[in-house]
Structure formats: C-alpha cells, structure tokens
Short mmCIF file of N, CA and C in Angstrom, two decimals:
data_model
loop_
_atom_site.label_atom_id
_atom_site.label_comp_id
_atom_site.label_asym_id
_atom_site.label_seq_id
_atom_site.Cartn_x
_atom_site.Cartn_y
_atom_site.Cartn_z
N VAL A 75 -1.03 -10.58 -18.57
CA VAL A 75 -1.95 -9.52 -17.97
C VAL A 75 -1.27 -8.28 -18.35
N GLU A 76 -2.31 -7.17 -18.77
CA GLU A 76 -1.90 -5.85 -19.20
C GLU A 76 -2.63 -4.94 -18.21
N VAL A 77 -1.75 -3.97 -17.86
CA VAL A 77 -2.33 -2.81 -17.09
C VAL A 77 -1.76 -1.52 -17.45
N GLY A 78 -2.51 -0.46 -18.06
CA GLY A 78 -1.77 0.75 -18.48
C GLY A 78 -0.67 0.64 -19.48
N GLY A 79 -0.46 -0.19 -20.17
CA GLY A 79 0.38 -0.39 -21.23
C GLY A 79 1.60 -1.17 -20.81
N ALA A 80 1.66 -1.56 -19.49
CA ALA A 80 2.66 -2.48 -19.10
C ALA A 80 2.03 -3.87 -19.02
N HIS A 81 2.89 -4.83 -18.89
CA HIS A 81 2.26 -6.32 -18.93
C HIS A 81 3.24 -7.26 -18.22
N VAL A 82 2.66 -8.28 -17.79
CA VAL A 82 3.26 -9.37 -17.06
C VAL A 82 2.74 -10.76 -17.81
N GLU A 83 3.71 -11.62 -18.25
CA GLU A 83 3.40 -12.64 -18.98
C GLU A 83 3.64 -13.90 -18.21
N PHE A 84 2.48 -14.76 -18.12
CA PHE A 84 2.74 -15.96 -17.49
C PHE A 84 2.97 -17.19 -18.35
N HIS A 85 3.68 -18.02 -17.81
CA HIS A 85 3.97 -19.50 -18.55
C HIS A 85 3.56 -20.66 -17.74
N ARG A 86 2.88 -21.52 -18.45
CA ARG A 86 2.60 -22.74 -17.69
C ARG A 86 3.68 -23.67 -17.43
N ASP A 87 3.74 -24.41 -16.40
CA ASP A 87 4.85 -25.45 -15.97
C ASP A 87 4.19 -26.46 -15.03
N GLU A 88 4.83 -27.58 -15.11
CA GLU A 88 4.48 -28.61 -14.14
C GLU A 88 4.92 -28.16 -12.91
N VAL A 89 3.85 -28.05 -11.82
CA VAL A 89 4.27 -27.71 -10.46
C VAL A 89 3.38 -28.59 -9.54
N ALA A 90 3.98 -28.88 -8.42
CA ALA A 90 3.24 -29.62 -7.51
C ALA A 90 2.11 -28.80 -6.60
N ASP A 91 1.00 -29.30 -6.26
CA ASP A 91 -0.01 -28.66 -5.53
C ASP A 91 0.53 -28.51 -4.07
N THR A 92 0.37 -27.33 -3.59
CA THR A 92 0.77 -27.06 -2.11
C THR A 92 -0.30 -26.29 -1.48
N GLU A 93 -0.07 -26.17 0.00
CA GLU A 93 -1.28 -25.35 0.61
C GLU A 93 -0.96 -23.95 0.38
N ARG A 94 0.24 -23.63 0.27
CA ARG A 94 0.61 -22.09 -0.08
C ARG A 94 1.21 -21.91 -1.40
N PRO A 95 0.57 -21.44 -2.41
CA PRO A 95 1.15 -21.45 -3.88
C PRO A 95 2.34 -20.41 -3.83
N LEU A 96 3.14 -20.55 -4.84
CA LEU A 96 4.32 -19.77 -4.94
C LEU A 96 3.95 -18.21 -5.35
N LEU A 97 2.83 -18.12 -6.05
CA LEU A 97 2.52 -16.90 -6.37
C LEU A 97 1.00 -16.76 -6.03
N ASN A 98 0.49 -15.84 -5.11
CA ASN A 98 -0.92 -15.78 -4.80
C ASN A 98 -1.46 -14.42 -5.24
N HIS A 99 -0.67 -13.44 -5.63
CA HIS A 99 -1.11 -12.32 -6.11
C HIS A 99 -0.19 -11.33 -6.60
N ILE A 100 -0.34 -10.38 -7.53
CA ILE A 100 0.31 -9.53 -8.11
C ILE A 100 -0.26 -8.12 -7.73
N ALA A 101 0.42 -7.23 -7.42
CA ALA A 101 0.03 -5.83 -7.04
C ALA A 101 0.30 -4.58 -8.13
N VAL A 102 -0.60 -3.99 -8.42
CA VAL A 102 -0.43 -2.75 -9.22
C VAL A 102 -0.87 -1.65 -8.48
N LEU A 103 -0.01 -0.62 -8.49
CA LEU A 103 -0.44 0.75 -7.93
C LEU A 103 -1.43 1.58 -8.94
N VAL A 104 -2.48 2.07 -8.56
CA VAL A 104 -3.53 2.82 -9.23
C VAL A 104 -3.88 4.06 -8.50
N ASP A 105 -4.32 4.92 -9.37
CA ASP A 105 -4.81 6.35 -8.81
C ASP A 105 -6.18 6.12 -7.96
N SER A 106 -6.99 5.21 -8.55
CA SER A 106 -8.41 5.15 -8.05
C SER A 106 -8.79 3.63 -7.93
N ALA A 107 -8.89 2.78 -6.73
CA ALA A 107 -9.32 1.50 -6.81
C ALA A 107 -10.76 1.44 -7.04
N ASP A 108 -11.44 2.43 -6.78
CA ASP A 108 -12.96 2.58 -7.11
C ASP A 108 -13.23 2.71 -8.46
N ASP A 109 -12.26 3.29 -9.33
CA ASP A 109 -12.27 3.31 -10.79
C ASP A 109 -12.16 1.86 -11.23
N VAL A 110 -11.28 1.07 -10.75
CA VAL A 110 -11.16 -0.33 -11.02
C VAL A 110 -12.29 -1.21 -10.77
N ILE A 111 -12.90 -0.90 -9.55
CA ILE A 111 -13.99 -1.75 -9.24
C ILE A 111 -15.20 -1.56 -10.25
N ALA A 112 -15.34 -0.11 -10.60
CA ALA A 112 -16.38 0.18 -11.58
C ALA A 112 -16.14 -0.46 -12.84
N ASP A 113 -14.86 -0.28 -13.44
CA ASP A 113 -14.31 -0.96 -14.68
C ASP A 113 -14.66 -2.46 -14.69
N ALA A 114 -14.29 -3.21 -13.63
CA ALA A 114 -14.46 -4.48 -13.50
C ALA A 114 -15.97 -4.87 -13.70
N GLY A 115 -16.81 -4.22 -12.94
CA GLY A 115 -18.30 -4.36 -13.10
C GLY A 115 -18.81 -4.23 -14.57
N ASP A 116 -18.23 -3.23 -15.20
CA ASP A 116 -18.66 -2.95 -16.63
C ASP A 116 -18.34 -3.98 -17.40
N LEU A 117 -17.00 -4.71 -17.19
CA LEU A 117 -16.43 -5.77 -17.82
C LEU A 117 -16.96 -7.24 -17.54
N GLY A 118 -17.55 -7.44 -16.54
CA GLY A 118 -17.98 -8.57 -15.86
C GLY A 118 -16.84 -9.30 -15.23
N ILE A 119 -15.84 -8.63 -14.69
CA ILE A 119 -14.82 -9.28 -13.92
C ILE A 119 -15.07 -9.40 -12.70
N GLU A 120 -14.83 -10.66 -12.02
CA GLU A 120 -15.18 -10.74 -10.75
C GLU A 120 -14.19 -9.99 -9.64
N VAL A 121 -14.80 -9.22 -8.76
CA VAL A 121 -13.99 -8.75 -7.62
C VAL A 121 -13.93 -9.62 -6.59
N GLU A 122 -12.89 -10.05 -6.26
CA GLU A 122 -12.71 -10.97 -5.03
C GLU A 122 -12.82 -10.39 -3.80
N SER A 123 -12.26 -9.32 -3.52
CA SER A 123 -12.54 -8.65 -2.22
C SER A 123 -11.92 -7.17 -2.41
N VAL A 124 -12.46 -6.28 -1.42
CA VAL A 124 -12.10 -5.01 -1.29
C VAL A 124 -11.41 -4.96 0.16
N VAL A 125 -10.10 -4.26 0.30
CA VAL A 125 -9.52 -4.11 1.49
C VAL A 125 -9.17 -2.42 1.77
N ASP A 126 -9.91 -1.97 2.82
CA ASP A 126 -9.56 -0.51 3.27
C ASP A 126 -8.80 -0.54 4.45
N ALA A 127 -7.51 -0.48 4.24
CA ALA A 127 -6.68 -0.49 5.34
C ALA A 127 -6.11 0.86 5.92
N ALA A 128 -5.30 1.04 6.83
CA ALA A 128 -4.95 2.22 7.34
C ALA A 128 -4.49 3.30 6.25
N ASN A 129 -3.37 2.79 5.40
CA ASN A 129 -2.80 3.57 4.55
C ASN A 129 -2.90 3.19 2.93
N THR A 130 -3.74 2.24 2.77
CA THR A 130 -4.08 1.67 1.17
C THR A 130 -5.48 1.41 1.34
N TYR A 131 -5.92 1.31 0.05
CA TYR A 131 -7.33 1.05 -0.44
C TYR A 131 -7.16 0.03 -1.66
N ALA A 132 -7.58 -1.07 -1.50
CA ALA A 132 -7.15 -2.02 -2.51
C ALA A 132 -8.38 -3.02 -3.03
N ALA A 133 -8.38 -3.10 -4.30
CA ALA A 133 -9.31 -4.20 -4.92
C ALA A 133 -8.70 -5.23 -5.45
N PHE A 134 -8.99 -6.59 -5.14
CA PHE A 134 -8.55 -7.68 -5.63
C PHE A 134 -9.40 -8.39 -6.55
N LEU A 135 -8.89 -8.57 -7.88
CA LEU A 135 -9.64 -9.22 -8.96
C LEU A 135 -8.97 -10.65 -9.31
N TRP A 136 -9.74 -11.46 -9.71
CA TRP A 136 -9.25 -12.84 -10.26
C TRP A 136 -8.72 -12.56 -11.65
N GLY A 137 -7.46 -13.04 -11.80
CA GLY A 137 -6.75 -13.02 -13.05
C GLY A 137 -6.59 -14.32 -13.55
N PRO A 138 -5.80 -14.62 -14.50
CA PRO A 138 -5.55 -15.89 -15.12
C PRO A 138 -5.07 -16.81 -14.14
N GLU A 139 -5.51 -18.17 -14.39
CA GLU A 139 -5.19 -19.18 -13.24
C GLU A 139 -5.62 -18.99 -11.90
N ARG A 140 -6.56 -18.05 -11.78
CA ARG A 140 -6.99 -17.84 -10.28
C ARG A 140 -6.00 -17.03 -9.56
N VAL A 141 -5.03 -16.53 -10.22
CA VAL A 141 -3.90 -15.51 -9.49
C VAL A 141 -4.72 -14.19 -9.20
N ARG A 142 -4.72 -13.73 -8.13
CA ARG A 142 -5.42 -12.45 -7.55
C ARG A 142 -4.53 -11.31 -8.17
N ILE A 143 -5.14 -10.26 -8.57
CA ILE A 143 -4.40 -8.97 -9.00
C ILE A 143 -4.87 -8.00 -8.08
N GLU A 144 -3.97 -7.52 -7.42
CA GLU A 144 -4.38 -6.37 -6.45
C GLU A 144 -4.09 -4.92 -7.13
N TYR A 145 -5.14 -4.25 -7.21
CA TYR A 145 -5.18 -2.70 -7.71
C TYR A 145 -5.12 -2.06 -6.31
N VAL A 146 -4.03 -1.43 -5.86
CA VAL A 146 -3.96 -0.80 -4.75
C VAL A 146 -3.54 0.79 -4.94
N GLU A 147 -4.46 1.57 -4.11
CA GLU A 147 -4.28 3.03 -4.25
C GLU A 147 -3.74 3.42 -2.80
N HIS A 148 -2.72 4.29 -2.88
CA HIS A 148 -2.23 4.91 -1.61
C HIS A 148 -2.88 5.98 -1.16
N LYS A 149 -3.22 5.88 0.32
CA LYS A 149 -3.90 7.09 0.73
C LYS A 149 -3.01 8.25 1.12
N PRO A 150 -3.45 9.37 1.44
CA PRO A 150 -2.48 10.53 1.71
C PRO A 150 -1.63 10.08 2.98
N THR A 151 -2.05 9.31 3.77
CA THR A 151 -1.13 9.01 4.89
C THR A 151 -0.11 8.11 4.57
N PHE A 152 -0.12 7.35 3.35
CA PHE A 152 0.97 6.41 3.04
C PHE A 152 2.24 6.85 3.05
N SER A 153 3.12 6.12 3.63
CA SER A 153 4.71 6.43 3.65
C SER A 153 5.49 5.23 3.82
N LEU A 154 6.58 5.00 3.11
CA LEU A 154 7.41 4.00 3.15
C LEU A 154 8.41 3.93 4.45
N THR A 155 8.52 5.17 4.91
CA THR A 155 9.49 5.43 5.94
C THR A 155 8.77 5.36 7.33
#
C-alpha cells in the first residue's frame, strides 16, 4: 500500500481464522478526508465508511486482503493531551 510516497508492504502467511483479526486497519493522517473520498470515487475504490467524530474526520477504504485503510483528518479541536 502506498500513500504520498510512503508505503507498507504486506506478506502472506498461514494464519488461523479468528473472530478478531490481528490487523483490522491501518491509519494514515491526511489533510483532507473529503479529498480522499473524492479520489476514491474517481478511481472506483470502495469507501467502507465515513466517521465524523468529535476531534477527527475519517474515511475507511478497503485495501488489499480486505484490510481497511483509515484516512484520518484531525479537526482543529484535536489534541493528544
């Protein structure tokens, strides 16, 4: 998966099916989740969901092997403290 020149590489391996997968999504910080949604539409990529939370706005898209990729935008109210 490549985003903005950075990438994460996935490798296949034998794993047992579980109710809760080891990896269910990867998050990427973006300036505009709406731009990601528009680009996904132009490219025919499925938007799984959009979440408008108190301090973040995020678009979840389906990536390889149905791992969700979260493109998250921090709102002005966002703070780690």
